[in-house]
Amino acid sequence: MATIDIKNLKKVYPGAEDATIKQASLEIEDKEFIVLVGPSGCGKSTLLRMIAGLEDITDGELLIDGNLMNELSPKDRDIAMVFQNYALYPHMTVFENMAFGLKLRKVPKQEIKEKVENAADILGITHLLDRRPKDMSGGQRQRVAIGRSIVRQPKVFLFDEPLSNLDAALRVQMRAEIKKLHRDLNATIVYVTHDQIEAMTMGDRIVVLKDGNVMQFDTPMNLFNNPANKFVAGFIGSPSMNFIEGEIIMESFTTFKSQDLKFSAPPDLRPCLKPYIGRRVIFGFRPEYIYDKAVEKTKRLSESMEIEVQALEPIGSETFVYFHFTGNPNHQFCFRSDSGFAYNIGDKITIGVDIQRLRFFEADTEQRIM
Ligand code: ADP
């Protein structure tokens, strides 16, 4: 059992003007796999290190299973942390590296042996137990680092960008292995990454951070489909959501108008856009939900929009089509097209966006309009 309650947590580094973590509040449930994601410098590691006890808490409370942790040292928190650089002892074998923490705790020899062998078995590194870190690949070292944390059977595992030093293929493999490990161990995990794909594929829920603020704490699909603000909408998803700033005006219907295009809002959206008449808003639409009207006949699409193809990026399974709206060649957008459908640069196409997928944000606060 390990819940983690973070209540108004704040971190100001000595000598810093601004808080690195502003006022974070998160309720993490037992056995959840939580990912902290955000751009470099947003405070992910700082928040993780506060949970670990490696950084002082400036203000607020951290509770694990309801017990206040603020003043407890890392070793008394029943937590194991896995770092990006593995932090293995170079002169020790894999067995010794994994046994080290248990030895310090004076665990009996036979028990250490059983625990290390069991962890090695789970991670598929039994054949490496006599090797030293320098004789192993990055992926093997990372497994040893994880093994060292498993043997302690902690309540909570903290991972700080553990896959950053691995090549792309190995990262994908380790992603699946860590997910499986999570199921096998039944532990609560908090995992830091700057990679939104890693976050989406691994997390039960994801904390999106920006400048020390929690922008949204939600499931991967909710972040993608129901982003709370423009930052989350743009950060989650690849290629990113397209954005156009414009205003809501009243013509025959509630209408969005910008330099790039003008269209009347679909009926479902009119009530929530009505209060914004005369105000600036941002229209957001994902590359996935744009359709060529000559091809897509079944979906309910928005009013027609005329575009011109500027560049094409075939990636095999599909093609990223970069375009501008007729009338404004300076602003580029993207849509994902079936690779079976061949466009050429300069083609003029009529597109529509799935009307369930149109998103609007307030221009000043960047909060989603719902
Ligand atoms: P992330 O993990 O999201 O890249 P960090 O938590 O490492 O971000 O850092 C967040 C901010 O806090 C950065 O601006 C960084 O410079 C600052 N910071 C990190 N560690 C320290 C420290 N020990 N002293 C002062 N500032 C720090």
PDB file of N, CA and C and ligand atoms in Angstrom, residues 11-16 19-21 37-49 55 160-161 192-194 209 212, ligand 1:
ATOM      1  N   LYS A  11       8.805  24.753  -3.883  1.00  0.00           N
ATOM      2  CA  LYS A  11      10.264  24.677  -3.759  1.00  0.00           C
ATOM      3  C   LYS A  11      10.890  25.976  -4.249  1.00  0.00           C
ATOM      4  N   VAL A  12      11.623  26.625  -3.369  1.00  0.00           N
ATOM      5  CA  VAL A  12      12.435  27.769  -3.769  1.00  0.00           C
ATOM      6  C   VAL A  12      13.876  27.393  -3.458  1.00  0.00           C
ATOM      7  N   TYR A  13      14.725  27.311  -4.483  1.00  0.00           N
ATOM      8  CA  TYR A  13      16.139  27.014  -4.241  1.00  0.00           C
ATOM      9  C   TYR A  13      16.791  28.214  -3.575  1.00  0.00           C
ATOM     10  N   PRO A  14      17.741  27.971  -2.666  1.00  0.00           N
ATOM     11  CA  PRO A  14      18.414  29.079  -1.994  1.00  0.00           C
ATOM     12  C   PRO A  14      18.982  30.058  -3.015  1.00  0.00           C
ATOM     13  N   GLY A  15      18.697  31.336  -2.838  1.00  0.00           N
ATOM     14  CA  GLY A  15      19.234  32.369  -3.727  1.00  0.00           C
ATOM     15  C   GLY A  15      18.401  32.600  -4.973  1.00  0.00           C
ATOM     16  N   ALA A  16      17.435  31.695  -5.247  1.00  0.00           N
ATOM     17  CA  ALA A  16      16.609  31.872  -6.457  1.00  0.00           C
ATOM     18  C   ALA A  16      15.505  32.885  -6.180  1.00  0.00           C
ATOM     19  N   ALA A  19       9.997  30.608  -7.374  1.00  0.00           N
ATOM     20  CA  ALA A  19       9.841  29.222  -6.934  1.00  0.00           C
ATOM     21  C   ALA A  19       9.995  28.295  -8.140  1.00  0.00           C
ATOM     22  N   THR A  20      10.705  27.188  -7.959  1.00  0.00           N
ATOM     23  CA  THR A  20      10.862  26.197  -9.034  1.00  0.00           C
ATOM     24  C   THR A  20       9.613  25.323  -9.116  1.00  0.00           C
ATOM     25  N   ILE A  21       9.037  24.993  -7.960  1.00  0.00           N
ATOM     26  CA  ILE A  21       7.714  24.362  -7.926  1.00  0.00           C
ATOM     27  C   ILE A  21       6.801  25.357  -7.208  1.00  0.00           C
ATOM     28  N   VAL A  37       5.741  14.920 -16.703  1.00  0.00           N
ATOM     29  CA  VAL A  37       6.282  15.281 -18.012  1.00  0.00           C
ATOM     30  C   VAL A  37       6.203  16.793 -18.201  1.00  0.00           C
ATOM     31  N   GLY A  38       7.106  17.303 -19.031  1.00  0.00           N
ATOM     32  CA  GLY A  38       7.113  18.739 -19.321  1.00  0.00           C
ATOM     33  C   GLY A  38       8.447  19.092 -19.926  1.00  0.00           C
ATOM     34  N   PRO A  39       8.563  20.295 -20.455  1.00  0.00           N
ATOM     35  CA  PRO A  39       9.821  20.680 -21.101  1.00  0.00           C
ATOM     36  C   PRO A  39      10.965  20.774 -20.104  1.00  0.00           C
ATOM     37  N   SER A  40      12.164  20.744 -20.607  1.00  0.00           N
ATOM     38  CA  SER A  40      13.347  20.828 -19.767  1.00  0.00           C
ATOM     39  C   SER A  40      13.286  22.070 -18.869  1.00  0.00           C
ATOM     40  N   GLY A  41      13.574  21.889 -17.603  1.00  0.00           N
ATOM     41  CA  GLY A  41      13.598  23.020 -16.675  1.00  0.00           C
ATOM     42  C   GLY A  41      12.259  23.337 -16.031  1.00  0.00           C
ATOM     43  N   CYS A  42      11.215  22.540 -16.285  1.00  0.00           N
ATOM     44  CA  CYS A  42       9.887  22.853 -15.742  1.00  0.00           C
ATOM     45  C   CYS A  42       9.750  22.432 -14.278  1.00  0.00           C
ATOM     46  N   GLY A  43      10.710  21.637 -13.769  1.00  0.00           N
ATOM     47  CA  GLY A  43      10.679  21.281 -12.352  1.00  0.00           C
ATOM     48  C   GLY A  43      10.371  19.816 -12.069  1.00  0.00           C
ATOM     49  N   LYS A  44      10.400  18.971 -13.088  1.00  0.00           N
ATOM     50  CA  LYS A  44      10.074  17.542 -12.913  1.00  0.00           C
ATOM     51  C   LYS A  44      11.006  16.875 -11.901  1.00  0.00           C
ATOM     52  N   SER A  45      12.318  17.034 -12.144  1.00  0.00           N
ATOM     53  CA  SER A  45      13.286  16.371 -11.260  1.00  0.00           C
ATOM     54  C   SER A  45      13.202  16.932  -9.855  1.00  0.00           C
ATOM     55  N   THR A  46      12.984  18.232  -9.763  1.00  0.00           N
ATOM     56  CA  THR A  46      12.884  18.853  -8.444  1.00  0.00           C
ATOM     57  C   THR A  46      11.733  18.240  -7.653  1.00  0.00           C
ATOM     58  N   LEU A  47      10.588  18.074  -8.320  1.00  0.00           N
ATOM     59  CA  LEU A  47       9.428  17.505  -7.635  1.00  0.00           C
ATOM     60  C   LEU A  47       9.710  16.054  -7.214  1.00  0.00           C
ATOM     61  N   LEU A  48      10.330  15.302  -8.113  1.00  0.00           N
ATOM     62  CA  LEU A  48      10.653  13.901  -7.806  1.00  0.00           C
ATOM     63  C   LEU A  48      11.635  13.819  -6.636  1.00  0.00           C
ATOM     64  N   ARG A  49      12.628  14.708  -6.670  1.00  0.00           N
ATOM     65  CA  ARG A  49      13.652  14.690  -5.617  1.00  0.00           C
ATOM     66  C   ARG A  49      13.078  15.128  -4.267  1.00  0.00           C
ATOM     67  N   GLU A  55      15.704  16.713  -1.847  1.00  0.00           N
ATOM     68  CA  GLU A  55      15.592  18.173  -1.796  1.00  0.00           C
ATOM     69  C   GLU A  55      14.660  18.540  -0.651  1.00  0.00           C
ATOM     70  N   ASP A 160      13.992   8.676 -12.599  1.00  0.00           N
ATOM     71  CA  ASP A 160      14.321   9.987 -13.171  1.00  0.00           C
ATOM     72  C   ASP A 160      14.943   9.801 -14.552  1.00  0.00           C
ATOM     73  N   GLU A 161      14.141   9.962 -15.593  1.00  0.00           N
ATOM     74  CA  GLU A 161      14.590   9.807 -16.992  1.00  0.00           C
ATOM     75  C   GLU A 161      15.450   8.557 -17.182  1.00  0.00           C
ATOM     76  N   VAL A 192       9.768  10.244 -14.215  1.00  0.00           N
ATOM     77  CA  VAL A 192       9.999  11.539 -14.877  1.00  0.00           C
ATOM     78  C   VAL A 192      10.514  11.325 -16.295  1.00  0.00           C
ATOM     79  N   THR A 193       9.940  12.044 -17.241  1.00  0.00           N
ATOM     80  CA  THR A 193      10.478  12.062 -18.599  1.00  0.00           C
ATOM     81  C   THR A 193      10.128  13.395 -19.263  1.00  0.00           C
ATOM     82  N   HIS A 194      10.937  13.779 -20.272  1.00  0.00           N
ATOM     83  CA  HIS A 194      10.564  14.975 -21.038  1.00  0.00           C
ATOM     84  C   HIS A 194       9.868  14.555 -22.331  1.00  0.00           C
ATOM     85  N   LEU A 209       3.706  19.435 -16.436  1.00  0.00           N
ATOM     86  CA  LEU A 209       4.251  20.581 -15.708  1.00  0.00           C
ATOM     87  C   LEU A 209       4.768  21.633 -16.683  1.00  0.00           C
ATOM     88  N   GLY A 212       7.018  25.075 -13.282  1.00  0.00           N
ATOM     89  CA  GLY A 212       6.725  24.779 -11.880  1.00  0.00           C
ATOM     90  C   GLY A 212       5.248  24.716 -11.537  1.00  0.00           C
TER      91      GLY A 212
HETATM   92  P1  ADP B   1      13.485  19.406 -15.143  1.00  0.00           P
HETATM   93  O1  ADP B   1      13.748  18.141 -14.416  1.00  0.00           O
HETATM   94  O2  ADP B   1      12.049  19.601 -15.485  1.00  0.00           O
HETATM   95  O3  ADP B   1      14.365  19.604 -16.351  1.00  0.00           O
HETATM   96  P2  ADP B   1      14.639  20.652 -12.798  1.00  0.00           P
HETATM   97  O4  ADP B   1      13.747  20.262 -11.690  1.00  0.00           O
HETATM   98  O5  ADP B   1      15.917  19.928 -12.953  1.00  0.00           O
HETATM   99  O6  ADP B   1      13.817  20.621 -14.175  1.00  0.00           O
HETATM  100  O7  ADP B   1      14.975  22.202 -12.689  1.00  0.00           O
HETATM  101  C1  ADP B   1      13.953  23.168 -12.618  1.00  0.00           C
HETATM  102  C2  ADP B   1      14.580  24.523 -12.398  1.00  0.00           C
HETATM  103  O8  ADP B   1      15.216  24.559 -11.138  1.00  0.00           O
HETATM  104  C3  ADP B   1      15.628  24.902 -13.420  1.00  0.00           C
HETATM  105  O9  ADP B   1      15.458  26.246 -13.755  1.00  0.00           O
HETATM  106  C4  ADP B   1      16.925  24.668 -12.699  1.00  0.00           C
HETATM  107  O10 ADP B   1      17.921  25.547 -13.158  1.00  0.00           O
HETATM  108  C5  ADP B   1      16.555  24.950 -11.256  1.00  0.00           C
HETATM  109  N1  ADP B   1      17.379  24.150 -10.338  1.00  0.00           N
HETATM  110  C6  ADP B   1      17.487  22.809 -10.327  1.00  0.00           C
HETATM  111  N2  ADP B   1      18.310  22.385  -9.352  1.00  0.00           N
HETATM  112  C7  ADP B   1      18.773  23.499  -8.733  1.00  0.00           C
HETATM  113  C8  ADP B   1      19.659  23.753  -7.638  1.00  0.00           C
HETATM  114  N3  ADP B   1      20.244  22.751  -6.976  1.00  0.00           N
HETATM  115  N4  ADP B   1      19.866  25.045  -7.292  1.00  0.00           N
HETATM  116  C9  ADP B   1      19.257  26.060  -7.941  1.00  0.00           C
HETATM  117  N5  ADP B   1      18.410  25.895  -8.976  1.00  0.00           N
HETATM  118  C10 ADP B   1      18.174  24.637  -9.368  1.00  0.00           C
END
